[in-house]
Short mmCIF file of C-alpha atoms and ligand atoms in Angstrom, two decimals:
data_model
loop_
_atom_site.label_atom_id
_atom_site.label_comp_id
_atom_site.label_asym_id
_atom_site.label_seq_id
_atom_site.Cartn_x
_atom_site.Cartn_y
_atom_site.Cartn_z
CA MET A 10 0.00 0.00 0.00
CA LYS A 11 1.54 3.33 -1.07
CA ILE A 12 -0.06 6.13 0.97
CA ALA A 13 0.36 9.90 0.73
CA ILE A 14 -0.71 12.20 3.56
CA ILE A 15 -1.27 15.57 1.92
CA GLY A 16 -1.21 18.16 4.71
CA THR A 17 0.62 16.67 7.66
CA GLY A 18 -0.71 18.86 10.45
CA ASN A 19 -2.70 17.91 13.54
CA LEU A 20 -4.85 15.30 11.86
CA GLY A 21 -2.45 14.33 9.08
CA LEU A 22 0.32 13.65 11.57
CA SER A 23 -2.03 11.54 13.70
CA ILE A 24 -2.96 9.52 10.62
CA ALA A 25 0.72 9.13 9.66
CA LYS A 26 1.52 7.85 13.16
CA GLY A 27 -1.41 5.46 12.95
CA VAL A 28 -0.21 4.16 9.59
CA LEU A 29 3.30 3.65 10.94
CA HIS A 30 2.13 1.98 14.17
CA SER A 31 -0.17 -0.37 12.24
CA ASN A 32 2.39 -1.06 9.50
CA GLY A 33 -0.35 0.08 7.16
CA ALA A 34 1.85 1.15 4.26
CA THR A 35 4.81 -0.20 2.32
CA ASN A 36 5.60 3.38 1.41
CA MET A 37 4.32 6.67 2.78
CA TYR A 38 4.72 10.28 1.60
CA MET A 39 4.04 13.08 4.08
CA THR A 40 3.63 16.60 2.71
CA LYS A 41 3.28 20.10 4.03
CA ARG A 42 4.65 23.43 2.80
CA ASN A 43 7.07 23.79 5.71
CA VAL A 44 8.48 20.29 6.28
CA GLU A 45 10.83 21.19 9.16
CA SER A 46 8.43 19.89 11.82
CA ILE A 47 8.08 16.44 10.19
CA LYS A 48 11.65 15.88 8.92
CA GLU A 49 12.25 13.36 11.73
CA PHE A 50 9.85 10.94 10.03
CA GLU A 51 12.40 10.34 7.28
CA SER A 52 14.17 8.13 9.83
CA TYR A 53 11.49 5.57 8.97
CA GLY A 54 12.96 3.89 5.91
CA ASN A 55 9.69 3.85 4.00
CA VAL A 56 8.74 7.49 4.59
CA THR A 57 9.41 10.43 2.27
CA VAL A 58 8.81 13.97 3.53
CA THR A 59 8.28 16.63 0.87
CA SER A 60 6.60 19.96 0.21
CA ASP A 61 5.80 18.79 -3.33
CA ASN A 62 2.26 17.34 -3.44
CA ARG A 63 2.70 16.33 -7.07
CA ILE A 64 5.62 14.04 -6.30
CA ALA A 65 3.63 12.51 -3.44
CA VAL A 66 0.62 11.90 -5.71
CA GLN A 67 2.72 10.41 -8.51
CA ASN A 68 4.34 7.95 -6.11
CA SER A 69 1.27 6.89 -4.13
CA ASP A 70 -2.05 5.11 -4.65
CA ILE A 71 -4.00 6.13 -1.56
CA LEU A 72 -4.13 9.92 -1.25
CA ILE A 73 -5.32 11.14 2.16
CA PHE A 74 -5.92 14.90 2.18
CA ALA A 75 -5.83 16.58 5.60
CA VAL A 76 -5.45 20.27 4.81
CA GLN A 77 -7.67 23.07 6.01
CA PRO A 78 -10.88 23.54 4.04
CA SER A 79 -9.70 26.88 2.62
CA HIS A 80 -6.60 25.26 1.08
CA PHE A 81 -8.17 22.12 -0.36
CA GLY A 82 -9.65 23.47 -3.61
CA GLN A 83 -6.36 24.84 -4.91
CA ILE A 84 -4.45 21.70 -3.89
CA LEU A 85 -6.88 19.55 -5.89
CA GLU A 86 -6.43 21.89 -8.86
CA ASP A 87 -2.65 21.52 -8.53
CA ILE A 88 -2.63 17.71 -8.69
CA LYS A 89 -5.75 16.80 -10.69
CA ASP A 90 -3.90 16.15 -13.96
CA LEU A 91 -1.89 13.40 -12.23
CA LEU A 92 -4.93 11.39 -11.06
CA ASN A 93 -5.52 7.99 -12.67
CA GLU A 94 -7.18 4.58 -12.06
CA LYS A 95 -4.65 3.63 -9.36
CA HIS A 96 -5.56 6.58 -7.14
CA VAL A 97 -8.13 6.64 -4.32
CA VAL A 98 -8.72 10.26 -3.31
CA ILE A 99 -9.61 10.28 0.40
CA SER A 100 -10.62 13.62 1.91
CA THR A 101 -10.84 14.34 5.63
CA ILE A 102 -11.76 17.94 4.91
CA THR A 103 -14.67 19.18 6.97
CA GLY A 104 -17.57 20.57 5.00
CA PHE A 105 -16.00 19.98 1.55
CA SER A 106 -18.59 17.90 -0.31
CA ILE A 107 -18.01 15.13 -2.84
CA ALA A 108 -19.83 17.27 -5.40
CA LYS A 109 -17.40 20.10 -4.80
CA MET A 110 -14.47 17.69 -5.20
CA GLU A 111 -15.98 16.32 -8.44
CA SER A 112 -16.40 19.87 -9.75
CA ILE A 113 -12.61 20.22 -9.53
CA ILE A 114 -11.20 16.77 -10.37
CA GLY A 115 -14.18 15.22 -12.16
CA ALA A 116 -16.57 12.43 -11.14
CA ASP A 117 -14.49 9.80 -12.93
CA ASN A 118 -12.22 9.38 -9.91
CA TYR A 119 -12.39 7.13 -6.87
CA ILE A 120 -13.45 9.76 -4.30
CA VAL A 121 -13.99 8.88 -0.64
CA ARG A 122 -14.67 11.20 2.31
CA SER A 123 -13.39 9.98 5.63
CA MET A 124 -13.94 11.56 9.02
CA PRO A 125 -11.41 10.12 11.49
CA ASN A 126 -10.21 11.63 14.77
CA THR A 127 -6.81 12.15 16.36
CA ALA A 128 -7.11 8.90 18.34
CA ILE A 129 -6.11 7.35 15.00
CA SER A 130 -2.51 7.89 16.11
CA VAL A 131 -2.98 5.16 18.73
CA GLY A 132 -5.24 2.96 16.60
CA LYS A 133 -8.47 3.97 18.32
CA SER A 134 -10.19 6.23 15.78
CA MET A 135 -13.92 6.20 15.10
CA THR A 136 -13.88 6.92 11.35
CA CYS A 137 -16.98 7.55 9.26
CA ILE A 138 -16.69 7.17 5.47
CA CYS A 139 -18.71 7.71 2.30
CA GLY A 140 -17.88 7.75 -1.40
CA ASN A 141 -18.96 8.95 -4.82
CA GLU A 142 -20.27 6.40 -7.35
CA LYS A 143 -16.76 5.20 -8.27
CA GLY A 144 -15.48 5.69 -4.72
CA ARG A 145 -18.05 3.25 -3.36
CA LYS A 146 -16.06 0.54 -5.18
CA ARG A 147 -13.12 1.45 -2.89
CA ILE A 148 -15.11 1.68 0.37
CA ASP A 149 -14.02 -1.82 1.46
CA LEU A 150 -10.38 -0.88 0.81
CA THR A 151 -10.86 2.38 2.72
CA LYS A 152 -12.54 0.56 5.62
CA ALA A 153 -9.64 -1.91 5.67
CA ILE A 154 -7.16 0.97 5.90
CA PHE A 155 -9.00 2.76 8.72
CA ASN A 156 -9.94 -0.45 10.54
CA ARG A 157 -6.21 -1.00 11.06
CA MET A 158 -6.33 2.25 13.07
CA GLY A 159 -9.62 1.90 14.92
CA HIS A 160 -13.26 1.34 13.97
CA SER A 161 -15.01 2.56 10.82
CA LEU A 162 -18.57 2.93 9.63
CA GLU A 163 -19.92 3.75 6.16
CA ILE A 164 -22.62 6.43 6.33
CA PRO A 165 -24.51 8.57 3.78
CA GLU A 166 -22.66 11.79 2.89
CA GLU A 167 -25.60 13.75 4.36
CA GLN A 168 -24.50 12.55 7.82
CA MET A 169 -20.81 13.44 7.47
CA GLN A 170 -21.30 16.87 9.05
CA ALA A 171 -22.86 15.31 12.13
CA ALA A 172 -20.16 12.62 12.14
CA THR A 173 -17.51 15.35 12.17
CA VAL A 174 -18.98 16.77 15.35
CA ILE A 175 -19.61 13.50 17.16
CA CYS A 176 -16.45 11.61 16.15
CA ALA A 177 -13.81 14.22 15.30
CA SER A 178 -14.66 17.20 17.49
CA GLY A 179 -15.90 14.55 19.91
CA ILE A 180 -12.33 13.82 20.99
CA ALA A 181 -12.11 17.36 22.38
CA PHE A 182 -15.51 17.05 24.09
CA TRP A 183 -14.51 13.80 25.85
CA MET A 184 -11.09 15.29 26.76
CA ARG A 185 -12.85 18.19 28.48
CA LEU A 186 -15.04 15.74 30.42
CA ILE A 187 -11.92 13.83 31.50
CA ARG A 188 -10.29 17.12 32.50
CA ALA A 189 -13.33 18.18 34.53
CA THR A 190 -13.37 14.81 36.33
CA THR A 191 -9.65 15.26 36.96
CA GLN A 192 -10.26 18.68 38.49
CA GLY A 193 -12.95 17.14 40.69
CA ALA A 194 -10.47 14.49 41.82
CA ILE A 195 -7.88 17.17 42.60
CA GLN A 196 -10.47 19.00 44.69
CA LEU A 197 -11.01 15.74 46.58
CA GLY A 198 -7.31 15.42 47.35
CA PHE A 199 -5.53 13.59 44.51
CA ASP A 200 -2.49 15.16 42.92
CA ALA A 201 -2.93 16.18 39.27
CA LYS A 202 -1.09 13.18 37.78
CA GLU A 203 -2.97 10.56 39.83
CA ALA A 204 -6.25 12.45 39.33
CA GLN A 205 -5.85 12.24 35.55
CA GLU A 206 -4.84 8.57 35.78
CA LEU A 207 -8.06 7.81 37.68
CA ALA A 208 -10.20 9.86 35.30
CA MET A 209 -8.86 8.49 32.01
CA HIS A 210 -8.84 4.83 33.01
CA THR A 211 -12.38 5.12 34.40
CA CYS A 212 -13.45 6.74 31.10
CA ASN A 213 -11.71 3.96 29.18
CA GLY A 214 -13.52 1.40 31.36
CA ALA A 215 -16.92 2.97 30.78
CA ALA A 216 -16.45 3.03 26.99
CA SER A 217 -15.03 -0.52 26.98
CA LEU A 218 -18.02 -1.74 29.03
CA LEU A 219 -20.42 -0.47 26.36
CA ILE A 220 -18.30 -1.69 23.42
CA GLU A 221 -17.88 -5.18 24.88
CA SER A 222 -21.42 -5.62 26.29
CA GLY A 223 -23.52 -3.81 23.68
CA ASN A 224 -25.60 -2.55 26.61
CA HIS A 225 -27.34 0.82 26.86
CA PRO A 226 -25.50 3.39 29.04
CA GLU A 227 -28.48 3.75 31.37
CA GLU A 228 -28.41 -0.03 31.93
CA GLU A 229 -24.82 0.33 33.12
CA ILE A 230 -25.68 3.43 35.17
CA ASP A 231 -28.41 1.45 36.94
CA ARG A 232 -25.71 -1.06 37.98
CA VAL A 233 -23.74 1.74 39.68
CA THR A 234 -26.42 3.92 41.28
CA THR A 235 -27.04 2.25 44.63
CA PRO A 236 -30.40 3.50 46.07
CA MET A 237 -29.84 6.62 48.21
CA GLY A 238 -26.14 6.28 47.35
CA CYS A 239 -23.49 8.83 46.39
CA THR A 240 -23.60 8.15 42.63
CA ILE A 241 -27.25 9.04 42.04
CA LYS A 242 -26.80 12.08 44.31
CA GLY A 243 -23.95 13.31 42.14
CA LEU A 244 -25.59 12.34 38.86
CA ASN A 245 -28.85 14.13 39.67
CA GLU A 246 -26.95 17.27 40.82
CA MET A 247 -25.06 17.25 37.50
CA GLU A 248 -28.38 17.04 35.63
CA HIS A 249 -29.87 19.81 37.82
CA GLN A 250 -26.85 21.86 36.63
CA GLY A 251 -27.61 20.98 33.00
CA LEU A 252 -24.92 18.37 32.22
CA SER A 253 -26.69 16.45 29.42
CA SER A 254 -28.39 19.56 28.05
CA SER A 255 -25.14 21.52 27.90
CA LEU A 256 -23.40 18.69 26.01
CA ILE A 257 -26.26 18.42 23.51
CA ARG A 258 -26.36 22.20 23.00
CA GLY A 259 -22.58 22.26 22.46
CA ILE A 260 -22.79 19.47 19.89
CA VAL A 261 -25.51 21.32 17.98
CA ALA A 262 -23.53 24.59 18.14
CA SER A 263 -20.52 22.75 16.69
CA PHE A 264 -22.72 21.38 13.88
CA ASP A 265 -24.09 24.86 13.14
CA LYS A 266 -20.53 26.23 12.89
CA ILE A 267 -19.79 23.79 10.07
CA THR A 268 -22.96 24.91 8.29
CA GLU A 269 -21.68 28.48 8.66
CA PHE A 270 -18.33 27.84 6.97
CA LYS A 271 -19.84 25.47 4.42
CA THR A 272 -22.04 28.21 3.08
CA LYS A 273 -19.15 30.69 2.74
N1 LIG B 306 -7.78 18.05 13.82
C1 LIG B 306 -8.72 17.12 13.86
O1 LIG B 306 -8.93 16.45 14.89
C2 LIG B 306 -9.54 16.85 12.65
C3 LIG B 306 -9.44 17.64 11.52
N2 LIG B 306 -10.22 17.35 10.42
C4 LIG B 306 -10.03 18.13 9.19
O2 LIG B 306 -8.68 17.88 8.79
C5 LIG B 306 -8.17 19.02 8.10
C6 LIG B 306 -6.88 19.45 8.76
O3 LIG B 306 -7.17 19.87 10.06
P1 LIG B 306 -5.96 20.05 11.09
O4 LIG B 306 -5.03 18.92 10.96
O5 LIG B 306 -6.56 20.34 12.41
O6 LIG B 306 -5.28 21.40 10.52
P2 LIG B 306 -3.74 21.81 10.56
O7 LIG B 306 -3.68 23.24 10.18
O8 LIG B 306 -3.11 21.34 11.82
O9 LIG B 306 -3.09 20.93 9.38
C7 LIG B 306 -3.21 21.30 8.05
C8 LIG B 306 -1.85 21.12 7.41
O10 LIG B 306 -1.92 21.39 6.03
C9 LIG B 306 -0.65 21.87 5.64
N3 LIG B 306 -0.80 22.56 4.36
C10 LIG B 306 -1.32 23.78 4.12
N4 LIG B 306 -1.24 24.04 2.80
C11 LIG B 306 -0.66 22.97 2.20
C12 LIG B 306 -0.31 22.63 0.88
N5 LIG B 306 -0.54 23.48 -0.13
N6 LIG B 306 0.28 21.44 0.64
C13 LIG B 306 0.53 20.58 1.66
N7 LIG B 306 0.21 20.83 2.95
C14 LIG B 306 -0.37 22.02 3.20
C15 LIG B 306 -0.20 22.78 6.79
O11 LIG B 306 1.20 22.83 6.92
P3 LIG B 306 2.05 24.01 6.17
O12 LIG B 306 1.49 25.31 6.63
O13 LIG B 306 3.47 23.74 6.58
O14 LIG B 306 1.83 23.77 4.70
C16 LIG B 306 -0.80 22.07 7.99
O15 LIG B 306 0.17 21.31 8.66
C17 LIG B 306 -9.25 20.09 8.18
O16 LIG B 306 -9.98 20.12 6.97
C18 LIG B 306 -10.15 19.61 9.32
O17 LIG B 306 -11.48 20.04 9.14
C19 LIG B 306 -11.08 16.28 10.38
C20 LIG B 306 -11.21 15.49 11.46
C21 LIG B 306 -10.47 15.72 12.69
O1 LIG B 307 -12.39 21.83 14.63
C1 LIG B 307 -12.44 21.61 13.40
O2 LIG B 307 -12.94 22.36 12.58
C2 LIG B 307 -11.84 20.31 12.89
C3 LIG B 307 -12.94 19.39 12.38
C4 LIG B 307 -13.13 18.35 13.48
C5 LIG B 307 -11.95 18.52 14.35
N1 LIG B 307 -11.26 19.58 13.98
#
């Protein structure tokens, strides 16, 4: 598998690390305009770092674009003449539709949109994917690539905006919840390092419980909330303070922000 990461920034670097940790590529190109910050990756024998997207495209089959939305159109223009039957064009670009991509490079390309998150660097991404008519013939290949770095789900393109919020921005939402729990633990007497250790492993346990059991969260909550106990006291106080409502409102606000920059 010859992979190019076009735009090796926050997400692109996480994907590159995930590819390396999962041995997902025989050869990988990593590009950005200023390559200084990723030069170290050339120490991996099968990695080439370059600022030249065209060279990366010519020498790769799987093209994963992870640039900012405002840069993507021009980058596609710059490389479109190089695209051929061997290429799968995978975009992680928020709010950049398949139709918009087709208007630049044409519909006769294998186009896939993928929405991973930064946990991909440790093989734990939740990645949502969709494709154009030709791209749907490469969905299984795309799932195989991202399943080496976590879990993937094919969804209709109409749901990609919501998937961005839940799965990609979602990493930041869950990190804030872990941080808040950590701050609670510090208030109760743990030092910061231990407090975070308690918070993140408990979070990992809760998620693993649901993934392994297939149970509903409230089913698991009922197993913890002893009648008249401390858990239900805390849980109800959090809801009196608007915990669930504030999370839902934040998720919707995040979704609306994408709508805002999509229409620009
Ligand atoms: N961060 C996340 O968790 C997620 C991000 N996304 C999406 O991924 C995309 C990237 O986001 P993020 O990683 O946060 O942004 P960053 O700004 O961190 O990364 C974008 C990278 O693109 C590079 N770049 C800019 N222009 C070019 C160019 N012409 N050729 C090659 N590389 C270029 C920049 O480096 P330089 O300036 O050196 O060129 C930069 O490192 C966005 O569209 C975002 O919506 C999707 C899911 C999750
Ligand atoms: O915040 C953003 O716009 C990008 C998309 C999801 C995560 N980062």
